[in-house]
Amino acid sequence: MARRIVAAGNWKMNETPSEAAALIKELVPLVKNDEEDVILCVPAIDIIPAKEAAKGSNIHIGAENMYFEEKGAYTGEISPAMLVDAGVEYVILGHSERRTYFAETNETVNKKVLKAFEHGITPIICCGESLEQREQGITIDWIRQQVKIAFLGVTADQAKTAIIAYEPIWAIGTGKTATTAQAQEVCAAIRECIKELYGEGVSEEIRILYGGSVNAKTAKDLFDQPDIDGGLVGGASLKPEFGQIVNR
Ligand code: 13P
């Protein structure tokens, strides 16, 4: 079964609301492509102007984080219902920067994943090893643990619609892309893990992305790998280069 390629951007903490609207307008003609899912995950305050600027285009807007409670006394957090009301379809969960700087754990990621599904938002679930873990030879064990905990309580019907992003921490923002062989090896291991959890049908349907210094030069080889269904792109999604990644 052919899986649809996902070209997703993660803007991180970049672009003010007016800059976001201008950048989306610049990207709209460059990322036209009916055969792929083009998603831009933007800071919460940029979501509404980004949606407006993307109207009528093939760009889908996502969020970069979300809280796992419905509402209440959680100063500074964004609820799933707020995202849905603003037209958000996707949310990045468990990005390594959230895990490192904001103390997210596999358990909080799991709570967020369940909440996102409850509200009909597709989670883009991130996993990835540090350089130290890679050198210790525990990459696959570590990733399997992250994936298994993230999917606790997720049904097969939900799981097949999820997106997983494999982002080796040492490749993020460093200009050091994993080799296609390294990325393919881990993405295949993730698919195998999903197969063990849910069976072959789900594992063949779920989309697994690579992220970490993806650029216009590396995207094609990466996305052509049998178990890599696209990319989660940081820096290059803030530039016209994102169009070259989508239409590589
Ligand atoms: P870069 O593409 O800037 O390395 O960022 C990758 C990333 O963290 C996407 O979520």
mmCIF file of C-alpha atoms and ligand atoms in Angstrom:
data_model
loop_
_atom_site.group_PDB
_atom_site.id
_atom_site.type_symbol
_atom_site.label_atom_id
_atom_site.label_comp_id
_atom_site.label_asym_id
_atom_site.label_seq_id
_atom_site.Cartn_x
_atom_site.Cartn_y
_atom_site.Cartn_z
ATOM 1 C CA MET A 1 0.000 0.000 0.000
ATOM 2 C CA ALA A 2 1.368 3.399 -0.945
ATOM 3 C CA ARG A 3 1.445 5.779 1.967
ATOM 4 C CA ARG A 4 0.967 9.484 1.277
ATOM 5 C CA ILE A 5 4.120 11.485 1.874
ATOM 6 C CA VAL A 6 3.963 14.074 4.657
ATOM 7 C CA ALA A 7 6.030 17.242 4.366
ATOM 8 C CA ALA A 8 5.660 18.908 7.755
ATOM 9 C CA GLY A 9 7.340 22.024 9.057
ATOM 10 C CA ASN A 10 8.040 22.861 12.679
ATOM 11 C CA TRP A 11 8.542 26.582 13.057
ATOM 12 C CA LYS A 12 9.542 26.271 16.745
ATOM 13 C CA MET A 13 9.695 29.714 18.453
ATOM 14 C CA ASN A 14 9.979 31.755 15.263
ATOM 15 C CA GLU A 15 7.768 34.326 13.469
ATOM 16 C CA THR A 16 5.429 36.866 15.019
ATOM 17 C CA PRO A 17 1.758 36.692 13.945
ATOM 18 C CA SER A 18 2.213 39.214 11.137
ATOM 19 C CA GLU A 19 5.455 37.590 10.009
ATOM 20 C CA ALA A 20 3.698 34.202 10.041
ATOM 21 C CA ALA A 21 0.934 35.445 7.738
ATOM 22 C CA ALA A 22 3.473 36.949 5.326
ATOM 23 C CA LEU A 23 5.608 33.788 5.284
ATOM 24 C CA ILE A 24 2.607 31.515 4.640
ATOM 25 C CA LYS A 25 1.558 33.725 1.718
ATOM 26 C CA GLU A 26 5.075 33.459 0.323
ATOM 27 C CA LEU A 27 5.054 29.674 0.713
ATOM 28 C CA VAL A 28 1.554 28.976 -0.709
ATOM 29 C CA PRO A 29 2.571 28.977 -4.410
ATOM 30 C CA LEU A 30 5.828 27.138 -3.679
ATOM 31 C CA VAL A 31 4.348 24.160 -1.815
ATOM 32 C CA LYS A 32 1.483 23.335 -4.194
ATOM 33 C CA ASN A 33 1.268 19.565 -4.444
ATOM 34 C CA ASP A 34 -1.866 17.412 -4.512
ATOM 35 C CA GLU A 35 -0.049 14.172 -3.873
ATOM 36 C CA GLU A 36 1.379 14.960 -0.465
ATOM 37 C CA ASP A 37 0.166 16.246 2.886
ATOM 38 C CA VAL A 38 1.771 19.631 3.527
ATOM 39 C CA ILE A 39 1.572 20.731 7.162
ATOM 40 C CA LEU A 40 3.026 23.738 8.956
ATOM 41 C CA CYS A 41 3.135 23.541 12.742
ATOM 42 C CA VAL A 42 3.388 27.053 14.097
ATOM 43 C CA PRO A 43 3.531 28.827 17.478
ATOM 44 C CA ALA A 44 0.110 28.971 19.157
ATOM 45 C CA ILE A 45 -0.272 32.710 18.701
ATOM 46 C CA ASP A 46 0.378 32.335 14.962
ATOM 47 C CA ILE A 47 -2.277 29.684 14.371
ATOM 48 C CA ILE A 48 -5.188 31.997 13.563
ATOM 49 C CA PRO A 49 -3.320 34.324 11.163
ATOM 50 C CA ALA A 50 -1.602 31.294 9.606
ATOM 51 C CA LYS A 51 -4.974 29.589 8.980
ATOM 52 C CA GLU A 52 -6.295 32.756 7.418
ATOM 53 C CA ALA A 53 -3.236 33.133 5.164
ATOM 54 C CA ALA A 54 -3.387 29.460 4.133
ATOM 55 C CA LYS A 55 -7.074 29.583 3.191
ATOM 56 C CA GLY A 56 -7.749 27.977 -0.197
ATOM 57 C CA SER A 57 -4.269 26.420 -0.342
ATOM 58 C CA ASN A 58 -3.064 22.874 0.350
ATOM 59 C CA ILE A 59 -1.283 23.945 3.548
ATOM 60 C CA HIS A 60 -2.672 22.388 6.738
ATOM 61 C CA ILE A 61 -1.945 24.138 10.012
ATOM 62 C CA GLY A 62 -0.702 22.307 13.089
ATOM 63 C CA ALA A 63 0.294 23.240 16.622
ATOM 64 C CA GLU A 64 3.637 22.578 18.322
ATOM 65 C CA ASN A 65 2.269 21.470 21.671
ATOM 66 C CA MET A 66 -0.967 20.985 23.602
ATOM 67 C CA TYR A 67 -1.952 20.257 27.197
ATOM 68 C CA PHE A 68 -3.676 17.035 28.234
ATOM 69 C CA GLU A 69 -6.434 18.511 30.387
ATOM 70 C CA GLU A 70 -9.738 19.821 29.030
ATOM 71 C CA LYS A 71 -9.719 23.225 30.748
ATOM 72 C CA GLY A 72 -9.087 24.950 34.025
ATOM 73 C CA ALA A 73 -6.315 26.350 36.193
ATOM 74 C CA TYR A 74 -3.290 25.596 34.007
ATOM 75 C CA THR A 75 -1.807 29.038 33.430
ATOM 76 C CA GLY A 76 -0.128 29.379 30.081
ATOM 77 C CA GLU A 77 -1.331 26.113 28.569
ATOM 78 C CA ILE A 78 -3.386 25.545 25.412
ATOM 79 C CA SER A 79 -6.278 23.064 25.443
ATOM 80 C CA PRO A 80 -7.230 20.622 22.689
ATOM 81 C CA ALA A 81 -10.620 22.346 22.260
ATOM 82 C CA MET A 82 -8.867 25.686 21.705
ATOM 83 C CA LEU A 83 -6.794 24.131 18.930
ATOM 84 C CA VAL A 84 -9.794 22.479 17.299
ATOM 85 C CA ASP A 85 -11.784 25.723 17.410
ATOM 86 C CA ALA A 86 -8.895 27.521 15.717
ATOM 87 C CA GLY A 87 -8.911 24.943 12.900
ATOM 88 C CA VAL A 88 -5.868 22.941 13.902
ATOM 89 C CA GLU A 89 -5.692 19.388 12.471
ATOM 90 C CA TYR A 90 -2.276 18.233 13.702
ATOM 91 C CA VAL A 91 -0.176 18.666 16.819
ATOM 92 C CA ILE A 92 3.491 17.881 17.420
ATOM 93 C CA LEU A 93 3.841 15.990 20.709
ATOM 94 C CA GLY A 94 6.966 15.018 22.608
ATOM 95 C CA HIS A 95 9.471 16.998 20.576
ATOM 96 C CA SER A 96 12.953 16.571 22.079
ATOM 97 C CA GLU A 97 13.093 20.308 22.824
ATOM 98 C CA ARG A 98 9.922 19.952 24.927
ATOM 99 C CA ARG A 99 11.403 16.919 26.658
ATOM 100 C CA THR A 100 14.736 18.669 27.316
ATOM 101 C CA TYR A 101 13.666 22.214 28.258
ATOM 102 C CA PHE A 102 10.131 21.661 29.572
ATOM 103 C CA ALA A 103 10.465 18.330 31.361
ATOM 104 C CA GLU A 104 8.091 16.344 29.155
ATOM 105 C CA THR A 105 8.213 12.615 29.804
ATOM 106 C CA ASN A 106 7.024 9.566 27.920
ATOM 107 C CA GLU A 107 4.074 9.509 30.325
ATOM 108 C CA THR A 108 2.968 13.114 29.680
ATOM 109 C CA VAL A 109 3.422 12.542 25.947
ATOM 110 C CA ASN A 110 1.120 9.518 26.214
ATOM 111 C CA LYS A 111 -1.544 11.574 28.022
ATOM 112 C CA LYS A 112 -1.344 14.220 25.300
ATOM 113 C CA VAL A 113 -1.549 11.628 22.517
ATOM 114 C CA LEU A 114 -4.733 10.149 24.015
ATOM 115 C CA LYS A 115 -6.239 13.628 24.430
ATOM 116 C CA ALA A 116 -5.394 14.640 20.870
ATOM 117 C CA PHE A 117 -7.178 11.551 19.491
ATOM 118 C CA GLU A 118 -10.170 12.225 21.737
ATOM 119 C CA HIS A 119 -10.504 15.610 20.034
ATOM 120 C CA GLY A 120 -9.845 14.405 16.497
ATOM 121 C CA ILE A 121 -6.425 16.033 16.236
ATOM 122 C CA THR A 122 -3.731 13.939 14.538
ATOM 123 C CA PRO A 123 -0.644 13.704 16.740
ATOM 124 C CA ILE A 124 2.830 13.921 15.245
ATOM 125 C CA ILE A 125 4.641 11.936 17.924
ATOM 126 C CA CYS A 126 8.376 12.587 18.192
ATOM 127 C CA CYS A 127 11.056 10.208 19.342
ATOM 128 C CA GLY A 128 14.817 10.237 19.061
ATOM 129 C CA GLU A 129 18.078 9.345 20.750
ATOM 130 C CA SER A 130 20.947 11.503 21.978
ATOM 131 C CA LEU A 131 24.461 11.137 20.582
ATOM 132 C CA GLU A 132 25.515 9.442 23.808
ATOM 133 C CA GLN A 133 22.743 6.856 23.457
ATOM 134 C CA ARG A 134 23.695 6.207 19.838
ATOM 135 C CA GLU A 135 27.297 5.672 20.882
ATOM 136 C CA GLN A 136 26.178 3.345 23.669
ATOM 137 C CA GLY A 137 24.377 1.219 21.068
ATOM 138 C CA ILE A 138 20.963 1.582 22.719
ATOM 139 C CA THR A 139 19.221 3.636 19.998
ATOM 140 C CA ILE A 140 16.629 1.039 18.987
ATOM 141 C CA ASP A 141 15.848 0.020 22.585
ATOM 142 C CA TRP A 142 15.373 3.661 23.560
ATOM 143 C CA ILE A 143 13.129 4.454 20.603
ATOM 144 C CA ARG A 144 11.025 1.331 21.143
ATOM 145 C CA GLN A 145 10.449 2.406 24.748
ATOM 146 C CA GLN A 146 9.438 5.935 23.700
ATOM 147 C CA VAL A 147 7.042 4.564 21.082
ATOM 148 C CA LYS A 148 5.507 1.876 23.298
ATOM 149 C CA ILE A 149 4.753 4.338 26.107
ATOM 150 C CA ALA A 150 3.444 7.023 23.736
ATOM 151 C CA PHE A 151 0.920 4.494 22.340
ATOM 152 C CA LEU A 152 -0.354 3.053 25.654
ATOM 153 C CA GLY A 153 -4.156 2.919 25.462
ATOM 154 C CA VAL A 154 -4.247 4.029 21.808
ATOM 155 C CA THR A 155 -6.590 1.848 19.737
ATOM 156 C CA ALA A 156 -5.572 0.287 16.421
ATOM 157 C CA ASP A 157 -8.009 2.539 14.548
ATOM 158 C CA GLN A 158 -6.395 5.594 16.119
ATOM 159 C CA ALA A 159 -2.841 4.305 15.732
ATOM 160 C CA LYS A 160 -3.100 3.864 11.974
ATOM 161 C CA THR A 161 -3.880 7.579 11.587
ATOM 162 C CA ALA A 162 -0.990 8.743 13.801
ATOM 163 C CA ILE A 163 2.247 10.184 12.489
ATOM 164 C CA ILE A 164 5.558 9.331 14.142
ATOM 165 C CA ALA A 165 8.618 11.524 13.645
ATOM 166 C CA TYR A 166 12.037 9.999 14.244
ATOM 167 C CA GLU A 167 14.319 12.885 15.136
ATOM 168 C CA PRO A 168 17.801 11.982 16.364
ATOM 169 C CA ILE A 169 18.664 14.754 18.831
ATOM 170 C CA TRP A 170 22.202 15.052 17.494
ATOM 171 C CA ALA A 171 20.841 15.878 14.033
ATOM 172 C CA ILE A 172 18.461 18.672 15.102
ATOM 173 C CA GLY A 173 19.585 22.145 14.130
ATOM 174 C CA THR A 174 23.160 20.935 13.732
ATOM 175 C CA GLY A 175 23.330 20.676 9.961
ATOM 176 C CA LYS A 176 24.254 17.049 10.611
ATOM 177 C CA THR A 177 21.557 14.977 8.874
ATOM 178 C CA ALA A 178 21.472 11.287 9.716
ATOM 179 C CA THR A 179 22.570 9.209 6.736
ATOM 180 C CA THR A 180 19.696 7.733 4.751
ATOM 181 C CA ALA A 181 20.786 4.295 6.008
ATOM 182 C CA GLN A 182 20.718 5.414 9.665
ATOM 183 C CA ALA A 183 17.314 7.061 9.245
ATOM 184 C CA GLN A 184 15.852 4.102 7.344
ATOM 185 C CA GLU A 185 17.150 1.624 9.933
ATOM 186 C CA VAL A 186 15.416 3.370 12.832
ATOM 187 C CA CYS A 187 12.209 4.111 10.910
ATOM 188 C CA ALA A 188 12.010 0.411 9.949
ATOM 189 C CA ALA A 189 12.495 -0.529 13.611
ATOM 190 C CA ILE A 190 9.657 1.828 14.579
ATOM 191 C CA ARG A 191 7.387 0.198 11.984
ATOM 192 C CA GLU A 192 8.345 -3.221 13.352
ATOM 193 C CA CYS A 193 7.474 -2.038 16.874
ATOM 194 C CA ILE A 194 4.070 -0.829 15.663
ATOM 195 C CA LYS A 195 3.572 -4.201 13.947
ATOM 196 C CA GLU A 196 4.235 -5.992 17.249
ATOM 197 C CA LEU A 197 1.745 -3.710 19.004
ATOM 198 C CA TYR A 198 -1.043 -3.569 16.418
ATOM 199 C CA GLY A 199 -0.328 -6.025 13.604
ATOM 200 C CA GLU A 200 0.776 -5.616 10.033
ATOM 201 C CA GLY A 201 -2.249 -3.648 8.782
ATOM 202 C CA VAL A 202 -1.629 -0.728 11.146
ATOM 203 C CA SER A 203 2.141 -0.856 10.661
ATOM 204 C CA GLU A 204 1.722 -0.586 6.901
ATOM 205 C CA GLU A 205 -0.643 2.361 7.213
ATOM 206 C CA ILE A 206 1.015 4.521 9.876
ATOM 207 C CA ARG A 207 3.301 7.224 8.560
ATOM 208 C CA ILE A 208 6.819 7.596 9.908
ATOM 209 C CA LEU A 209 8.839 10.734 9.215
ATOM 210 C CA TYR A 210 12.472 11.615 9.596
ATOM 211 C CA GLY A 211 13.488 14.948 11.117
ATOM 212 C CA GLY A 212 16.861 16.551 11.778
ATOM 213 C CA SER A 213 18.519 19.040 9.428
ATOM 214 C CA VAL A 214 16.385 17.984 6.434
ATOM 215 C CA ASN A 215 17.073 20.329 3.528
ATOM 216 C CA ALA A 216 16.417 20.589 -0.197
ATOM 217 C CA LYS A 217 19.485 18.463 -0.949
ATOM 218 C CA THR A 218 18.812 15.598 1.489
ATOM 219 C CA ALA A 219 15.000 15.350 1.314
ATOM 220 C CA LYS A 220 14.683 13.237 -1.832
ATOM 221 C CA ASP A 221 16.949 10.379 -0.767
ATOM 222 C CA LEU A 222 15.447 10.325 2.711
ATOM 223 C CA PHE A 223 11.821 10.366 1.546
ATOM 224 C CA ASP A 224 12.572 7.651 -1.045
ATOM 225 C CA GLN A 225 13.487 5.131 1.668
ATOM 226 C CA PRO A 226 10.940 2.322 2.054
ATOM 227 C CA ASP A 227 10.080 3.122 5.689
ATOM 228 C CA ILE A 228 10.382 6.928 5.577
ATOM 229 C CA ASP A 229 7.139 8.633 4.634
ATOM 230 C CA GLY A 230 8.312 12.229 4.644
ATOM 231 C CA GLY A 231 9.949 14.690 6.980
ATOM 232 C CA LEU A 232 9.524 17.002 9.935
ATOM 233 C CA VAL A 233 11.512 20.045 8.927
ATOM 234 C CA GLY A 234 12.721 22.780 11.267
ATOM 235 C CA GLY A 235 14.938 25.544 9.902
ATOM 236 C CA ALA A 236 14.250 24.902 6.224
ATOM 237 C CA SER A 237 10.466 25.210 6.727
ATOM 238 C CA LEU A 238 10.956 28.917 7.459
ATOM 239 C CA LYS A 239 12.333 29.536 3.980
ATOM 240 C CA PRO A 240 11.294 29.181 0.332
ATOM 241 C CA GLU A 241 13.508 26.072 0.482
ATOM 242 C CA PHE A 242 10.493 24.289 2.030
ATOM 243 C CA GLY A 243 8.914 24.419 -1.440
ATOM 244 C CA GLN A 244 11.904 22.540 -2.849
ATOM 245 C CA ILE A 245 11.532 19.927 -0.133
ATOM 246 C CA VAL A 246 7.824 19.451 -0.912
ATOM 247 C CA ASN A 247 8.436 19.337 -4.682
ATOM 248 C CA ARG A 248 11.839 17.642 -4.665
HETATM 249 P P1 13P B 1 16.015 21.220 11.953
HETATM 250 O O1 13P B 1 15.419 20.822 10.628
HETATM 251 O O2 13P B 1 16.181 22.709 12.094
HETATM 252 O O3 13P B 1 17.243 20.436 12.267
HETATM 253 O O4 13P B 1 14.924 20.832 13.065
HETATM 254 C C1 13P B 1 14.399 19.563 13.060
HETATM 255 C C2 13P B 1 13.288 19.502 14.034
HETATM 256 O O5 13P B 1 13.501 19.542 15.236
HETATM 257 C C3 13P B 1 11.920 19.420 13.507
HETATM 258 O O6 13P B 1 11.005 19.157 14.516
#
